[in-house]
């Protein structure tokens, strides 16, 4: 290669695309996030910015800390599921969850190796709240405090609840943080329609909603779809956010893995186009 050809090549090399990952809410369905991360690891795809809501915020913070999908699976396996299930009663506090999370994610958000942000909902104003500073474990419990199972978590004088009510898949936050392209994961893309639910189930749902201090905003899901360049939609129709048994966890992990693998050509094309 001649001098001018080498000189030209210095300016024609493709710049790596800054890639964001937005992880959606869904409780125990978050095992699908771990399956997707395994697929990304196998394909050599890493993310520069990470955001999440509810269980997505917990998985996202672990990823930003440097945990692999295998590391995260180990965290789940060490969870005392019986103790966790005992706390699934109306208006429980999140102290037990915060203590467990802090075993793996102590310190402040600013200490994480990758830029990270979580999303929550203000119990007084029903406004979305960006959480990109403060104690990691506290922030994650605030993003995950789903009423009426849990009480809100107080941060900065505000009582915060699950971010799913205002931004279920915070892909737009990834873009605001600097990501040129964003991959989102929607754990609730396949939900049972109201007409398929029994009368008793609908009545119970209505009664629960009467005690919930926050309401779902019309764009809580669509804003994520509008901002994401690729959206993974694992089909978790047959699973519930409270399915903590091993068989369900393994099945959801595999569904997330297969969905990420299926979307890989689209993600590769996105990276090629953006670069």
CSV table of C-alpha atoms in Angstrom, one decimal:
chain,number,residue,atom,x,y,z
A,1,UNK,CA,0.0,0.0,0.0
A,2,UNK,CA,1.4,3.4,-1.0
A,3,UNK,CA,1.7,6.5,1.2
A,4,UNK,CA,-1.4,8.2,-0.1
A,5,UNK,CA,-3.5,5.0,0.2
A,6,UNK,CA,-2.4,4.5,3.8
A,7,UNK,CA,-3.1,8.2,4.5
A,8,UNK,CA,-6.6,7.9,3.0
A,9,UNK,CA,-7.3,4.8,5.0
A,10,UNK,CA,-6.8,6.7,8.3
A,11,UNK,CA,-9.8,8.8,7.5
A,12,UNK,CA,-12.0,6.1,5.9
A,13,UNK,CA,-12.0,3.7,8.8
A,14,UNK,CA,-15.5,3.2,10.2
A,15,UNK,CA,-16.1,4.7,13.6
A,16,UNK,CA,-17.7,2.3,16.1
A,17,UNK,CA,-21.3,3.0,16.7
A,18,UNK,CA,-22.2,3.9,20.3
A,19,UNK,CA,-24.9,1.4,21.1
A,20,UNK,CA,-27.6,1.7,23.8
A,21,UNK,CA,-29.6,-1.0,25.5
A,22,UNK,CA,-33.1,-0.3,27.0
A,23,UNK,CA,-34.5,-3.0,29.2
A,24,UNK,CA,-38.2,-3.2,29.8
A,25,UNK,CA,-40.3,-4.0,32.9
A,26,UNK,CA,-41.9,-7.3,33.6
A,27,UNK,CA,-41.0,-8.8,37.0
A,28,UNK,CA,-39.8,-12.4,36.8
A,29,UNK,CA,-40.1,-12.2,33.0
A,30,UNK,CA,-36.7,-10.4,33.3
A,31,UNK,CA,-35.1,-13.9,32.8
A,32,UNK,CA,-35.7,-13.2,29.1
A,33,UNK,CA,-33.3,-10.2,29.4
A,34,UNK,CA,-30.6,-12.6,30.6
A,35,UNK,CA,-31.2,-14.9,27.7
A,36,UNK,CA,-30.9,-12.0,25.3
A,37,UNK,CA,-27.7,-10.9,26.9
A,38,UNK,CA,-26.2,-14.3,26.5
A,39,UNK,CA,-27.0,-14.1,22.7
A,40,UNK,CA,-25.3,-10.7,22.5
A,41,UNK,CA,-22.3,-12.1,24.3
A,42,UNK,CA,-22.0,-14.9,21.8
A,43,UNK,CA,-22.2,-12.5,18.9
A,44,UNK,CA,-19.6,-10.1,20.4
A,45,UNK,CA,-22.1,-7.2,20.7
A,46,UNK,CA,-21.6,-4.9,23.7
A,47,UNK,CA,-23.5,-1.8,24.8
A,48,UNK,CA,-22.1,1.6,25.7
A,49,UNK,CA,-25.2,3.0,27.4
A,50,UNK,CA,-27.8,1.1,29.5
A,51,UNK,CA,-31.2,2.1,30.8
A,52,UNK,CA,-34.0,0.1,32.4
A,53,UNK,CA,-37.3,0.2,34.1
A,54,UNK,CA,-38.2,-2.1,37.0
A,55,UNK,CA,-36.6,-5.5,36.6
A,56,UNK,CA,-35.0,-4.0,33.5
A,57,UNK,CA,-33.2,-1.5,35.7
A,58,UNK,CA,-31.8,-4.3,38.0
A,59,UNK,CA,-30.5,-6.3,35.0
A,60,UNK,CA,-29.2,-3.1,33.4
A,61,UNK,CA,-27.3,-2.0,36.5
A,62,UNK,CA,-25.7,-5.5,36.8
A,63,UNK,CA,-24.7,-5.3,33.1
A,64,UNK,CA,-23.3,-1.8,33.7
A,65,UNK,CA,-21.3,-3.1,36.6
A,66,UNK,CA,-19.8,-5.8,34.4
A,67,UNK,CA,-21.8,-8.9,35.2
A,68,UNK,CA,-22.2,-11.4,32.4
A,69,UNK,CA,-25.5,-13.3,31.8
A,70,UNK,CA,-24.0,-16.3,33.6
A,71,UNK,CA,-23.2,-14.1,36.6
A,72,UNK,CA,-26.7,-12.7,36.7
A,73,UNK,CA,-28.2,-16.3,36.5
A,74,UNK,CA,-26.1,-17.1,39.6
A,75,UNK,CA,-27.6,-14.0,41.3
A,76,UNK,CA,-31.1,-15.3,40.6
A,77,UNK,CA,-30.2,-18.8,41.8
A,78,UNK,CA,-29.0,-17.5,45.1
A,79,UNK,CA,-32.2,-15.6,45.7
A,80,UNK,CA,-34.3,-17.0,48.5
A,81,UNK,CA,-37.5,-17.4,46.6
A,82,UNK,CA,-39.6,-18.5,49.6
A,83,UNK,CA,-38.6,-15.3,51.4
A,84,UNK,CA,-39.2,-13.2,48.4
A,85,UNK,CA,-42.7,-14.8,47.9
A,86,UNK,CA,-43.6,-14.1,51.5
A,87,UNK,CA,-43.0,-10.4,50.8
A,88,UNK,CA,-45.4,-10.4,47.8
A,89,UNK,CA,-48.3,-9.1,49.8
A,90,UNK,CA,-50.1,-5.7,49.6
A,91,UNK,CA,-48.0,-2.7,50.6
A,92,UNK,CA,-44.8,-4.4,51.6
A,93,UNK,CA,-41.7,-2.2,51.9
A,94,UNK,CA,-38.7,-2.8,49.7
A,95,UNK,CA,-36.1,-3.1,52.4
A,96,UNK,CA,-35.5,-6.8,51.8
A,97,UNK,CA,-35.0,-6.2,48.1
A,98,UNK,CA,-32.7,-3.3,48.7
A,99,UNK,CA,-30.5,-5.3,51.1
A,100,UNK,CA,-30.3,-8.2,48.6
A,101,UNK,CA,-29.4,-5.9,45.6
A,102,UNK,CA,-26.8,-4.1,47.7
A,103,UNK,CA,-24.9,-7.4,48.1
A,104,UNK,CA,-24.1,-7.2,44.4
A,105,UNK,CA,-24.5,-3.5,43.6
A,106,UNK,CA,-23.2,-1.4,46.4
A,107,UNK,CA,-22.2,2.2,46.0
A,108,UNK,CA,-23.4,5.1,43.8
A,109,UNK,CA,-24.5,5.0,40.2
A,110,UNK,CA,-21.5,7.2,39.3
A,111,UNK,CA,-19.2,4.3,40.3
A,112,UNK,CA,-20.6,2.0,37.5
A,113,UNK,CA,-18.2,1.4,34.6
A,114,UNK,CA,-20.9,2.1,32.0
A,115,UNK,CA,-23.3,5.0,31.9
A,116,UNK,CA,-26.6,3.9,33.4
A,117,UNK,CA,-30.0,5.3,34.3
A,118,UNK,CA,-33.2,3.9,35.7
A,119,UNK,CA,-36.8,5.2,35.4
A,120,UNK,CA,-39.5,5.6,38.1
A,121,UNK,CA,-42.8,7.3,38.6
A,122,UNK,CA,-43.7,10.0,41.1
A,123,UNK,CA,-46.6,8.9,43.4
A,124,UNK,CA,-47.8,12.5,43.9
A,125,UNK,CA,-47.7,13.9,40.4
A,126,UNK,CA,-47.7,10.7,38.2
A,127,UNK,CA,-44.7,12.1,36.4
A,128,UNK,CA,-41.8,10.1,35.1
A,129,UNK,CA,-38.6,10.4,37.1
A,130,UNK,CA,-35.1,10.0,35.7
A,131,UNK,CA,-32.8,8.3,38.2
A,132,UNK,CA,-29.1,8.6,37.1
A,133,UNK,CA,-27.5,9.4,40.4
A,134,UNK,CA,-27.6,8.2,44.0
A,135,UNK,CA,-27.3,4.9,45.8
A,136,UNK,CA,-27.7,2.1,43.2
A,137,UNK,CA,-29.8,-0.3,45.4
A,138,UNK,CA,-32.1,2.5,46.4
A,139,UNK,CA,-32.6,3.7,42.9
A,140,UNK,CA,-33.4,0.1,41.6
A,141,UNK,CA,-36.0,-0.5,44.3
A,142,UNK,CA,-37.7,2.8,43.5
A,143,UNK,CA,-37.8,1.8,39.8
A,144,UNK,CA,-39.3,-1.6,40.8
A,145,UNK,CA,-41.8,-0.7,43.5
A,146,UNK,CA,-45.0,-2.0,41.8
A,147,UNK,CA,-48.1,-1.1,43.7
A,148,UNK,CA,-50.1,-2.5,45.4
A,149,UNK,CA,-47.6,-5.2,46.2
A,150,UNK,CA,-45.0,-2.7,47.4
A,151,UNK,CA,-44.9,0.7,49.0
A,152,UNK,CA,-43.2,3.5,47.2
A,153,UNK,CA,-39.6,4.3,47.9
A,154,UNK,CA,-38.6,7.7,49.1
A,155,UNK,CA,-35.8,9.5,47.2
A,156,UNK,CA,-35.2,13.2,47.5
A,157,UNK,CA,-38.4,13.9,49.3
A,158,UNK,CA,-40.5,12.1,46.7
A,159,UNK,CA,-42.2,8.7,47.0
A,160,UNK,CA,-41.4,6.8,43.8
A,161,UNK,CA,-43.1,3.8,42.2
A,162,UNK,CA,-42.4,1.5,39.3
A,163,UNK,CA,-41.3,3.3,36.2
A,164,UNK,CA,-43.5,1.1,33.9
A,165,UNK,CA,-46.4,3.5,34.5
A,166,UNK,CA,-44.6,6.3,32.6
A,167,UNK,CA,-41.8,4.7,30.5
A,168,UNK,CA,-41.8,1.0,30.4
A,169,UNK,CA,-38.8,0.7,27.9
A,170,UNK,CA,-36.7,3.8,28.3
A,171,UNK,CA,-35.0,3.8,24.9
A,172,UNK,CA,-35.4,7.6,24.6
A,173,UNK,CA,-33.3,8.0,27.7
A,174,UNK,CA,-30.5,6.0,26.0
A,175,UNK,CA,-30.6,8.4,23.0
A,176,UNK,CA,-30.5,11.4,25.4
A,177,UNK,CA,-27.4,9.9,27.1
A,178,UNK,CA,-25.6,9.8,23.8
A,179,UNK,CA,-26.4,6.4,22.1
A,180,UNK,CA,-26.4,6.6,18.3
A,181,UNK,CA,-28.5,3.4,18.1
A,182,UNK,CA,-30.7,1.7,20.7
A,183,UNK,CA,-31.8,-1.9,21.1
A,184,UNK,CA,-34.9,-2.3,23.3
A,185,UNK,CA,-36.4,-5.3,24.9
A,186,UNK,CA,-40.2,-5.4,25.6
A,187,UNK,CA,-41.1,-8.1,28.0
A,188,UNK,CA,-44.8,-7.3,27.8
A,189,UNK,CA,-45.3,-7.4,24.0
A,190,UNK,CA,-47.7,-10.3,24.3
A,191,UNK,CA,-50.4,-9.9,27.0
A,192,UNK,CA,-53.7,-11.6,27.4
A,193,UNK,CA,-56.5,-9.3,26.2
A,194,UNK,CA,-59.2,-8.3,28.6
A,195,UNK,CA,-61.8,-10.2,26.7
A,196,UNK,CA,-60.0,-13.4,27.4
A,197,UNK,CA,-60.0,-12.9,31.1
A,198,UNK,CA,-62.7,-14.3,33.3
A,199,UNK,CA,-65.2,-12.0,35.1
A,200,UNK,CA,-63.7,-12.7,38.5
A,201,UNK,CA,-60.2,-11.9,37.2
A,202,UNK,CA,-61.4,-8.6,35.7
A,203,UNK,CA,-63.1,-7.6,38.9
A,204,UNK,CA,-60.0,-8.3,41.0
A,205,UNK,CA,-58.0,-6.3,38.5
A,206,UNK,CA,-60.4,-3.3,38.8
A,207,UNK,CA,-60.3,-3.6,42.6
A,208,UNK,CA,-56.5,-3.5,42.7
A,209,UNK,CA,-56.3,-0.5,40.3
A,210,UNK,CA,-58.5,1.4,42.8
A,211,UNK,CA,-55.7,1.2,45.4
A,212,UNK,CA,-52.9,2.0,43.0
A,213,UNK,CA,-51.6,5.6,43.5
A,214,UNK,CA,-50.2,6.0,40.0
A,215,UNK,CA,-51.8,5.4,36.6
A,216,UNK,CA,-50.4,4.2,33.3
A,217,UNK,CA,-49.7,7.0,30.9
A,218,UNK,CA,-50.9,6.6,27.3
A,219,UNK,CA,-47.3,6.7,25.9
A,220,UNK,CA,-45.7,4.5,28.6
A,221,UNK,CA,-44.9,1.9,26.0
A,222,UNK,CA,-45.0,3.8,22.7
A,223,UNK,CA,-42.2,6.2,23.6
A,224,UNK,CA,-39.9,3.3,23.9
A,225,UNK,CA,-40.9,1.9,20.5
A,226,UNK,CA,-40.5,5.4,18.9
A,227,UNK,CA,-37.0,5.8,20.2
A,228,UNK,CA,-35.6,2.3,19.7
A,229,UNK,CA,-34.0,1.3,16.4
A,230,UNK,CA,-34.6,-2.4,17.0
A,231,UNK,CA,-37.1,-3.8,19.5
A,232,UNK,CA,-36.9,-7.4,20.8
A,233,UNK,CA,-40.3,-8.8,21.6
A,234,UNK,CA,-39.9,-12.2,23.3
A,235,UNK,CA,-43.2,-14.0,23.4
A,236,UNK,CA,-43.9,-14.5,27.1
A,237,UNK,CA,-47.7,-14.7,26.8
A,238,UNK,CA,-47.9,-17.8,29.0
A,239,UNK,CA,-45.9,-16.4,31.8
A,240,UNK,CA,-46.6,-14.0,34.7
A,241,UNK,CA,-44.4,-11.4,36.4
A,242,UNK,CA,-44.6,-13.6,39.6
A,243,UNK,CA,-43.5,-16.9,38.0
A,244,UNK,CA,-40.4,-17.6,40.1
A,245,UNK,CA,-40.2,-21.4,39.6
A,246,UNK,CA,-37.1,-22.9,37.9
A,247,UNK,CA,-39.0,-24.3,34.9
A,248,UNK,CA,-40.5,-20.9,34.1
A,249,UNK,CA,-37.2,-19.1,34.6
A,250,UNK,CA,-35.4,-21.5,32.2
A,251,UNK,CA,-38.1,-21.3,29.6
A,252,UNK,CA,-38.2,-17.5,29.7
A,253,UNK,CA,-34.4,-17.3,29.5
A,254,UNK,CA,-34.5,-19.5,26.3
A,255,UNK,CA,-37.3,-17.4,24.8
A,256,UNK,CA,-35.2,-14.2,25.3
A,257,UNK,CA,-32.1,-15.9,23.8
A,258,UNK,CA,-34.0,-17.1,20.7
A,259,UNK,CA,-35.6,-13.7,20.2
A,260,UNK,CA,-32.2,-12.0,20.3
A,261,UNK,CA,-30.7,-14.5,17.9
A,262,UNK,CA,-33.6,-14.0,15.5
A,263,UNK,CA,-33.1,-10.2,15.6
A,264,UNK,CA,-29.3,-10.4,15.1
A,265,UNK,CA,-29.4,-9.8,11.3
A,266,UNK,CA,-31.4,-6.7,11.9
A,267,UNK,CA,-29.0,-5.5,14.6
A,268,UNK,CA,-26.0,-6.2,12.4
A,269,UNK,CA,-27.6,-4.2,9.6
A,270,UNK,CA,-28.4,-1.3,12.0
A,271,UNK,CA,-24.7,-1.2,13.1
A,272,UNK,CA,-23.5,-1.3,9.5
A,273,UNK,CA,-25.9,1.5,8.5
A,274,UNK,CA,-25.1,3.7,11.4
A,275,UNK,CA,-21.4,3.4,11.0
